[in-house]
């Protein structure tokens, strides 16, 4: 069965600081990996996705993520955080031949000014 | 773009009544739509998968008779919470998939259901 672990429940960073959100997955084959962001009371917005190819993927809002098969990780990064980045971030994994997504428990990002 | 809408955005109902939530893909045809439930400060739990013109596939533990899903067209899926009770209060989110299996899911803004 597929699973996703986001070890950090809550992270606080200062505006302008760099950010890394961790995501580890468990899946038997090549996974489809996603990062979504959810603002309070809102649905999820896709930040980026990885299916194959270059293991460093660029997303919207200046985010990037790196797929590391050896570590079963897909960590999300941003060089300089803005106050508007404060939100809940979800990592998700899906199998290549079906569509069900399994979500991690999320990481709440707080940005201090 | 790939925009998914949900209606209503929030609803309050009395215990024992039924509530219908609509999910629409506005600018694309969705081969598959998904319904999720999210409890406060928790992750999304997949409830069911629906394909246009066929019966929905429910996840283990989700009551089919309680959560009726109808996928009437390639742009519309509805979730009806029947005989709602306070424990059904939650944030319900739908998503729509554009194309092939494994392709990106686009999420609606969610519907906050409160059952009194």
PDB file of C-alpha atoms in Angstrom:
ATOM      1  CA  UNK A   1       0.000   0.000   0.000  1.00  0.00           C
ATOM      2  CA  UNK A   2       1.141   3.505  -0.688  1.00  0.00           C
ATOM      3  CA  UNK A   3       1.729   5.979   2.097  1.00  0.00           C
ATOM      4  CA  UNK A   4       3.104   9.442   2.643  1.00  0.00           C
ATOM      5  CA  UNK A   5       4.818  10.828   5.699  1.00  0.00           C
ATOM      6  CA  UNK A   6       5.281  14.479   6.413  1.00  0.00           C
ATOM      7  CA  UNK A   7       7.371  14.482   9.584  1.00  0.00           C
ATOM      8  CA  UNK A   8       6.903  18.128  10.413  1.00  0.00           C
ATOM      9  CA  UNK A   9       3.449  19.094  11.622  1.00  0.00           C
ATOM     10  CA  UNK A  10       4.255  22.759  12.051  1.00  0.00           C
ATOM     11  CA  UNK A  11       7.148  24.895  10.828  1.00  0.00           C
ATOM     12  CA  UNK A  12       7.830  28.548  11.505  1.00  0.00           C
ATOM     13  CA  UNK A  13      10.240  30.541   9.387  1.00  0.00           C
ATOM     14  CA  UNK A  14      11.069  34.204   9.078  1.00  0.00           C
ATOM     15  CA  UNK A  15      10.135  36.039   5.938  1.00  0.00           C
ATOM     16  CA  UNK A  16      13.027  35.946   3.527  1.00  0.00           C
ATOM     17  CA  UNK A  17      14.454  32.767   4.984  1.00  0.00           C
ATOM     18  CA  UNK A  18      14.747  29.554   3.039  1.00  0.00           C
ATOM     19  CA  UNK A  19      12.270  26.735   3.457  1.00  0.00           C
ATOM     20  CA  UNK A  20      12.348  22.988   3.147  1.00  0.00           C
ATOM     21  CA  UNK A  21       9.333  20.800   3.815  1.00  0.00           C
ATOM     22  CA  UNK A  22       9.959  17.116   4.075  1.00  0.00           C
ATOM     23  CA  UNK A  23       8.007  14.345   2.419  1.00  0.00           C
ATOM     24  CA  UNK A  24       8.748  10.639   2.444  1.00  0.00           C
ATOM     25  CA  UNK A  25       6.707   8.140   0.533  1.00  0.00           C
ATOM     26  CA  UNK A  26       6.259   4.441   0.374  1.00  0.00           C
ATOM     27  CA  UNK A  27       5.319   2.881  -2.905  1.00  0.00           C
ATOM     28  CA  UNK A  28       6.390  -0.227  -4.734  1.00  0.00           C
ATOM     29  CA  UNK A  29       6.886   1.237  -8.185  1.00  0.00           C
ATOM     30  CA  UNK A  30       7.632   4.598  -9.698  1.00  0.00           C
ATOM     31  CA  UNK A  31       5.316   7.019  -7.965  1.00  0.00           C
ATOM     32  CA  UNK A  32       3.520  10.076  -9.186  1.00  0.00           C
ATOM     33  CA  UNK A  33       4.308  12.760  -6.613  1.00  0.00           C
ATOM     34  CA  UNK A  34       2.571  16.036  -5.927  1.00  0.00           C
ATOM     35  CA  UNK A  35       2.765  19.017  -3.643  1.00  0.00           C
ATOM     36  CA  UNK A  36      -0.402  20.968  -2.930  1.00  0.00           C
ATOM     37  CA  UNK A  37      -0.970  24.094  -0.865  1.00  0.00           C
ATOM     38  CA  UNK A  38      -4.147  24.870   1.015  1.00  0.00           C
ATOM     39  CA  UNK A  39      -4.956  28.289   2.389  1.00  0.00           C
ATOM     40  CA  UNK A  40      -7.434  28.494   5.283  1.00  0.00           C
ATOM     41  CA  UNK A  41     -10.914  27.444   4.213  1.00  0.00           C
ATOM     42  CA  UNK A  42      -9.788  26.878   0.655  1.00  0.00           C
ATOM     43  CA  UNK A  43      -9.331  23.916  -1.620  1.00  0.00           C
ATOM     44  CA  UNK A  44      -5.968  22.656  -2.734  1.00  0.00           C
ATOM     45  CA  UNK A  45      -3.791  24.319  -5.305  1.00  0.00           C
ATOM     46  CA  UNK A  46      -1.204  22.291  -7.170  1.00  0.00           C
ATOM     47  CA  UNK A  47       2.321  23.616  -6.640  1.00  0.00           C
ATOM     48  CA  UNK A  48       4.218  21.047  -8.663  1.00  0.00           C
ATOM     49  CA  UNK A  49       4.297  17.434  -9.698  1.00  0.00           C
ATOM     50  CA  UNK A  50       6.756  14.753 -10.643  1.00  0.00           C
ATOM     51  CA  UNK A  51       6.033  11.894 -12.995  1.00  0.00           C
ATOM     52  CA  UNK A  52       9.367  11.131 -14.593  1.00  0.00           C
ATOM     53  CA  UNK A  53      12.465  12.743 -16.052  1.00  0.00           C
ATOM     54  CA  UNK A  54      14.439  15.478 -14.346  1.00  0.00           C
ATOM     55  CA  UNK A  55      14.328  14.840 -10.631  1.00  0.00           C
ATOM     56  CA  UNK A  56      14.348  18.542  -9.792  1.00  0.00           C
ATOM     57  CA  UNK A  57      10.978  20.013 -10.653  1.00  0.00           C
ATOM     58  CA  UNK A  58      10.007  23.626 -10.686  1.00  0.00           C
ATOM     59  CA  UNK A  59       6.584  24.757  -9.616  1.00  0.00           C
ATOM     60  CA  UNK A  60       4.565  27.872  -9.185  1.00  0.00           C
ATOM     61  CA  UNK A  61       5.244  30.644  -6.686  1.00  0.00           C
ATOM     62  CA  UNK A  62       8.979  29.952  -6.711  1.00  0.00           C
ATOM     63  CA  UNK A  63       8.737  26.454  -5.238  1.00  0.00           C
ATOM     64  CA  UNK A  64      10.798  23.494  -6.323  1.00  0.00           C
ATOM     65  CA  UNK A  65      11.031  19.886  -5.224  1.00  0.00           C
ATOM     66  CA  UNK A  66      13.584  17.166  -5.675  1.00  0.00           C
ATOM     67  CA  UNK A  67      12.758  13.504  -6.138  1.00  0.00           C
ATOM     68  CA  UNK A  68      15.301  11.232  -4.507  1.00  0.00           C
ATOM     69  CA  UNK A  69      14.487   7.620  -5.170  1.00  0.00           C
ATOM     70  CA  UNK A  70      17.218   6.290  -2.897  1.00  0.00           C
ATOM     71  CA  UNK A  71      15.740   8.180   0.033  1.00  0.00           C
ATOM     72  CA  UNK A  72      12.083   7.821  -1.002  1.00  0.00           C
ATOM     73  CA  UNK A  73      11.773  11.539  -0.568  1.00  0.00           C
ATOM     74  CA  UNK A  74      10.229  14.450  -2.401  1.00  0.00           C
ATOM     75  CA  UNK A  75      11.099  17.517  -0.359  1.00  0.00           C
ATOM     76  CA  UNK A  76       9.694  20.923  -1.197  1.00  0.00           C
ATOM     77  CA  UNK A  77      11.947  23.954  -1.133  1.00  0.00           C
ATOM     78  CA  UNK A  78      11.804  27.688  -1.579  1.00  0.00           C
ATOM     79  CA  UNK A  79      14.845  29.969  -1.371  1.00  0.00           C
ATOM     80  CA  UNK A  80      13.059  32.944   0.159  1.00  0.00           C
ATOM     81  CA  UNK A  81       9.715  32.693   1.882  1.00  0.00           C
ATOM     82  CA  UNK A  82       7.086  35.413   1.647  1.00  0.00           C
ATOM     83  CA  UNK A  83       4.448  36.080   4.277  1.00  0.00           C
ATOM     84  CA  UNK A  84       1.787  35.021   1.794  1.00  0.00           C
ATOM     85  CA  UNK A  85       3.263  31.516   1.763  1.00  0.00           C
ATOM     86  CA  UNK A  86       1.766  30.829   5.173  1.00  0.00           C
ATOM     87  CA  UNK A  87      -0.590  27.908   4.582  1.00  0.00           C
ATOM     88  CA  UNK A  88      -0.929  24.145   4.895  1.00  0.00           C
ATOM     89  CA  UNK A  89       1.197  22.087   2.542  1.00  0.00           C
ATOM     90  CA  UNK A  90       0.313  18.567   1.509  1.00  0.00           C
ATOM     91  CA  UNK A  91       2.471  16.004  -0.200  1.00  0.00           C
ATOM     92  CA  UNK A  92       0.640  13.310  -2.133  1.00  0.00           C
ATOM     93  CA  UNK A  93       1.536  10.157  -3.983  1.00  0.00           C
ATOM     94  CA  UNK A  94      -0.359   8.295  -6.642  1.00  0.00           C
ATOM     95  CA  UNK A  95       0.319   5.109  -8.515  1.00  0.00           C
ATOM     96  CA  UNK A  96       1.184   5.340 -12.145  1.00  0.00           C
ATOM     97  CA  UNK A  97      -1.665   3.236 -13.445  1.00  0.00           C
ATOM     98  CA  UNK A  98      -4.510   4.527 -11.331  1.00  0.00           C
ATOM     99  CA  UNK A  99      -5.597   7.800  -9.941  1.00  0.00           C
ATOM    100  CA  UNK A 100      -6.053   7.482  -6.230  1.00  0.00           C
ATOM    101  CA  UNK A 101      -3.988   9.971  -4.318  1.00  0.00           C
ATOM    102  CA  UNK A 102      -2.749   9.345  -0.832  1.00  0.00           C
ATOM    103  CA  UNK A 103      -2.053  12.488   1.098  1.00  0.00           C
ATOM    104  CA  UNK A 104       0.310  13.149   3.930  1.00  0.00           C
ATOM    105  CA  UNK A 105      -0.987  14.719   7.094  1.00  0.00           C
ATOM    106  CA  UNK A 106       0.227  18.122   6.035  1.00  0.00           C
ATOM    107  CA  UNK A 107       2.706  20.680   7.311  1.00  0.00           C
ATOM    108  CA  UNK A 108       1.450  24.001   8.549  1.00  0.00           C
ATOM    109  CA  UNK A 109       3.800  26.816   7.624  1.00  0.00           C
ATOM    110  CA  UNK A 110       3.845  29.962   9.679  1.00  0.00           C
ATOM    111  CA  UNK A 111       5.828  32.948   8.452  1.00  0.00           C
ATOM    112  CA  UNK A 112       7.005  35.581  10.883  1.00  0.00           C
ATOM    113  CA  UNK A 113       7.719  39.107   9.772  1.00  0.00           C
TER     114      UNK A 113
ATOM    115  CA  UNK B   1      -6.406  26.649 -16.917  1.00  0.00           C
ATOM    116  CA  UNK B   2      -8.210  23.892 -15.109  1.00  0.00           C
ATOM    117  CA  UNK B   3     -10.872  25.278 -12.834  1.00  0.00           C
ATOM    118  CA  UNK B   4     -13.104  23.250 -10.588  1.00  0.00           C
ATOM    119  CA  UNK B   5     -15.985  24.823  -8.746  1.00  0.00           C
ATOM    120  CA  UNK B   6     -18.120  23.613  -5.883  1.00  0.00           C
ATOM    121  CA  UNK B   7     -21.529  24.733  -4.791  1.00  0.00           C
ATOM    122  CA  UNK B   8     -22.421  25.664  -2.187  1.00  0.00           C
ATOM    123  CA  UNK B   9     -19.279  26.858  -0.481  1.00  0.00           C
ATOM    124  CA  UNK B  10     -20.901  26.358   2.883  1.00  0.00           C
ATOM    125  CA  UNK B  11     -24.169  24.924   4.114  1.00  0.00           C
ATOM    126  CA  UNK B  12     -25.855  24.533   7.460  1.00  0.00           C
ATOM    127  CA  UNK B  13     -28.635  22.014   7.805  1.00  0.00           C
ATOM    128  CA  UNK B  14     -30.724  20.324  10.444  1.00  0.00           C
ATOM    129  CA  UNK B  15     -30.080  16.783  11.527  1.00  0.00           C
ATOM    130  CA  UNK B  16     -32.012  14.298   9.421  1.00  0.00           C
ATOM    131  CA  UNK B  17     -32.119  16.363   6.257  1.00  0.00           C
ATOM    132  CA  UNK B  18     -30.223  15.702   3.037  1.00  0.00           C
ATOM    133  CA  UNK B  19     -27.709  18.007   1.445  1.00  0.00           C
ATOM    134  CA  UNK B  20     -26.460  18.020  -2.133  1.00  0.00           C
ATOM    135  CA  UNK B  21     -23.050  19.359  -3.084  1.00  0.00           C
ATOM    136  CA  UNK B  22     -22.132  20.006  -6.709  1.00  0.00           C
ATOM    137  CA  UNK B  23     -18.713  19.750  -8.262  1.00  0.00           C
ATOM    138  CA  UNK B  24     -18.133  21.161 -11.740  1.00  0.00           C
ATOM    139  CA  UNK B  25     -15.135  21.270 -14.033  1.00  0.00           C
ATOM    140  CA  UNK B  26     -15.554  24.623 -15.720  1.00  0.00           C
ATOM    141  CA  UNK B  27     -13.110  24.551 -18.609  1.00  0.00           C
ATOM    142  CA  UNK B  28     -12.365  20.911 -19.219  1.00  0.00           C
ATOM    143  CA  UNK B  29     -14.039  17.560 -19.367  1.00  0.00           C
ATOM    144  CA  UNK B  30     -13.258  15.406 -16.386  1.00  0.00           C
ATOM    145  CA  UNK B  31     -12.975  11.718 -17.009  1.00  0.00           C
ATOM    146  CA  UNK B  32     -12.892  11.055 -13.314  1.00  0.00           C
ATOM    147  CA  UNK B  33     -13.927  13.003 -10.270  1.00  0.00           C
ATOM    148  CA  UNK B  34     -13.034  12.343  -6.670  1.00  0.00           C
ATOM    149  CA  UNK B  35     -14.657  13.231  -3.389  1.00  0.00           C
ATOM    150  CA  UNK B  36     -12.595  13.841  -0.272  1.00  0.00           C
ATOM    151  CA  UNK B  37     -13.439  14.617   3.291  1.00  0.00           C
ATOM    152  CA  UNK B  38     -11.214  16.709   5.497  1.00  0.00           C
ATOM    153  CA  UNK B  39     -11.541  16.961   9.245  1.00  0.00           C
ATOM    154  CA  UNK B  40     -10.184  20.032  11.019  1.00  0.00           C
ATOM    155  CA  UNK B  41      -6.399  20.215  10.886  1.00  0.00           C
ATOM    156  CA  UNK B  42      -6.179  16.802   9.260  1.00  0.00           C
ATOM    157  CA  UNK B  43      -5.391  15.446   5.862  1.00  0.00           C
ATOM    158  CA  UNK B  44      -7.765  14.634   3.056  1.00  0.00           C
ATOM    159  CA  UNK B  45      -9.391  11.252   3.098  1.00  0.00           C
ATOM    160  CA  UNK B  46     -10.599   9.886  -0.203  1.00  0.00           C
ATOM    161  CA  UNK B  47     -14.258   8.920   0.007  1.00  0.00           C
ATOM    162  CA  UNK B  48     -15.049   7.779  -3.495  1.00  0.00           C
ATOM    163  CA  UNK B  49     -14.076   7.863  -7.121  1.00  0.00           C
ATOM    164  CA  UNK B  50     -16.656   8.533  -9.781  1.00  0.00           C
ATOM    165  CA  UNK B  51     -16.521   8.085 -13.514  1.00  0.00           C
ATOM    166  CA  UNK B  52     -19.094   9.610 -15.799  1.00  0.00           C
ATOM    167  CA  UNK B  53     -21.959   7.272 -16.491  1.00  0.00           C
ATOM    168  CA  UNK B  54     -20.962   4.562 -14.053  1.00  0.00           C
ATOM    169  CA  UNK B  55     -21.380   3.824 -10.386  1.00  0.00           C
ATOM    170  CA  UNK B  56     -18.984   5.388  -7.957  1.00  0.00           C
ATOM    171  CA  UNK B  57     -16.322   3.344  -6.258  1.00  0.00           C
ATOM    172  CA  UNK B  58     -16.320   3.909  -2.538  1.00  0.00           C
ATOM    173  CA  UNK B  59     -13.375   3.577  -0.204  1.00  0.00           C
ATOM    174  CA  UNK B  60     -13.509   1.105   2.606  1.00  0.00           C
ATOM    175  CA  UNK B  61     -15.533   2.392   5.513  1.00  0.00           C
ATOM    176  CA  UNK B  62     -17.530   4.922   3.501  1.00  0.00           C
ATOM    177  CA  UNK B  63     -21.264   4.252   3.543  1.00  0.00           C
ATOM    178  CA  UNK B  64     -22.644   4.159   0.023  1.00  0.00           C
ATOM    179  CA  UNK B  65     -26.200   4.798   1.135  1.00  0.00           C
ATOM    180  CA  UNK B  66     -25.124   7.718   3.245  1.00  0.00           C
ATOM    181  CA  UNK B  67     -23.000   9.472   0.647  1.00  0.00           C
ATOM    182  CA  UNK B  68     -24.694   9.222  -2.735  1.00  0.00           C
ATOM    183  CA  UNK B  69     -22.568  10.181  -5.692  1.00  0.00           C
ATOM    184  CA  UNK B  70     -23.908  10.900  -9.147  1.00  0.00           C
ATOM    185  CA  UNK B  71     -21.601  11.669 -12.045  1.00  0.00           C
ATOM    186  CA  UNK B  72     -24.165  12.790 -14.586  1.00  0.00           C
ATOM    187  CA  UNK B  73     -21.855  14.334 -17.151  1.00  0.00           C
ATOM    188  CA  UNK B  74     -18.191  14.920 -17.911  1.00  0.00           C
ATOM    189  CA  UNK B  75     -18.374  18.238 -16.102  1.00  0.00           C
ATOM    190  CA  UNK B  76     -20.634  17.560 -13.153  1.00  0.00           C
ATOM    191  CA  UNK B  77     -20.575  15.276 -10.144  1.00  0.00           C
ATOM    192  CA  UNK B  78     -22.800  15.567  -7.108  1.00  0.00           C
ATOM    193  CA  UNK B  79     -22.439  14.300  -3.568  1.00  0.00           C
ATOM    194  CA  UNK B  80     -25.605  13.951  -1.525  1.00  0.00           C
ATOM    195  CA  UNK B  81     -25.259  13.487   2.195  1.00  0.00           C
ATOM    196  CA  UNK B  82     -28.462  11.711   3.160  1.00  0.00           C
ATOM    197  CA  UNK B  83     -30.068  11.970   6.577  1.00  0.00           C
ATOM    198  CA  UNK B  84     -27.203  14.101   7.777  1.00  0.00           C
ATOM    199  CA  UNK B  85     -26.108  13.996  11.386  1.00  0.00           C
ATOM    200  CA  UNK B  86     -23.694  16.196  13.332  1.00  0.00           C
ATOM    201  CA  UNK B  87     -20.880  13.707  12.828  1.00  0.00           C
ATOM    202  CA  UNK B  88     -21.171  14.322   9.083  1.00  0.00           C
ATOM    203  CA  UNK B  89     -20.092  17.908   9.625  1.00  0.00           C
ATOM    204  CA  UNK B  90     -16.876  18.340   7.720  1.00  0.00           C
ATOM    205  CA  UNK B  91     -15.117  20.013   4.820  1.00  0.00           C
ATOM    206  CA  UNK B  92     -15.896  18.174   1.590  1.00  0.00           C
ATOM    207  CA  UNK B  93     -13.585  18.680  -1.345  1.00  0.00           C
ATOM    208  CA  UNK B  94     -13.928  17.382  -4.863  1.00  0.00           C
ATOM    209  CA  UNK B  95     -11.296  17.041  -7.520  1.00  0.00           C
ATOM    210  CA  UNK B  96     -11.441  16.423 -11.227  1.00  0.00           C
ATOM    211  CA  UNK B  97      -8.972  14.673 -13.420  1.00  0.00           C
ATOM    212  CA  UNK B  98      -8.464  15.849 -16.974  1.00  0.00           C
ATOM    213  CA  UNK B  99      -7.130  12.884 -18.785  1.00  0.00           C
ATOM    214  CA  UNK B 100      -5.397   9.637 -18.300  1.00  0.00           C
ATOM    215  CA  UNK B 101      -5.013   7.743 -15.077  1.00  0.00           C
ATOM    216  CA  UNK B 102      -2.299   9.261 -12.977  1.00  0.00           C
ATOM    217  CA  UNK B 103      -2.764  12.706 -14.445  1.00  0.00           C
ATOM    218  CA  UNK B 104      -3.103  15.757 -12.280  1.00  0.00           C
ATOM    219  CA  UNK B 105      -6.162  16.244 -10.131  1.00  0.00           C
ATOM    220  CA  UNK B 106      -7.552  19.748  -9.892  1.00  0.00           C
ATOM    221  CA  UNK B 107      -9.331  20.559  -6.689  1.00  0.00           C
ATOM    222  CA  UNK B 108     -12.426  22.529  -5.976  1.00  0.00           C
ATOM    223  CA  UNK B 109     -12.513  25.132  -3.191  1.00  0.00           C
ATOM    224  CA  UNK B 110     -14.434  22.833  -0.863  1.00  0.00           C
ATOM    225  CA  UNK B 111     -17.803  22.881   0.860  1.00  0.00           C
ATOM    226  CA  UNK B 112     -18.127  23.361   4.589  1.00  0.00           C
ATOM    227  CA  UNK B 113     -21.057  21.321   5.892  1.00  0.00           C
ATOM    228  CA  UNK B 114     -22.385  21.937   9.377  1.00  0.00           C
ATOM    229  CA  UNK B 115     -25.162  19.729  10.660  1.00  0.00           C
ATOM    230  CA  UNK B 116     -27.020  21.028  13.685  1.00  0.00           C
TER     231      UNK B 116
END
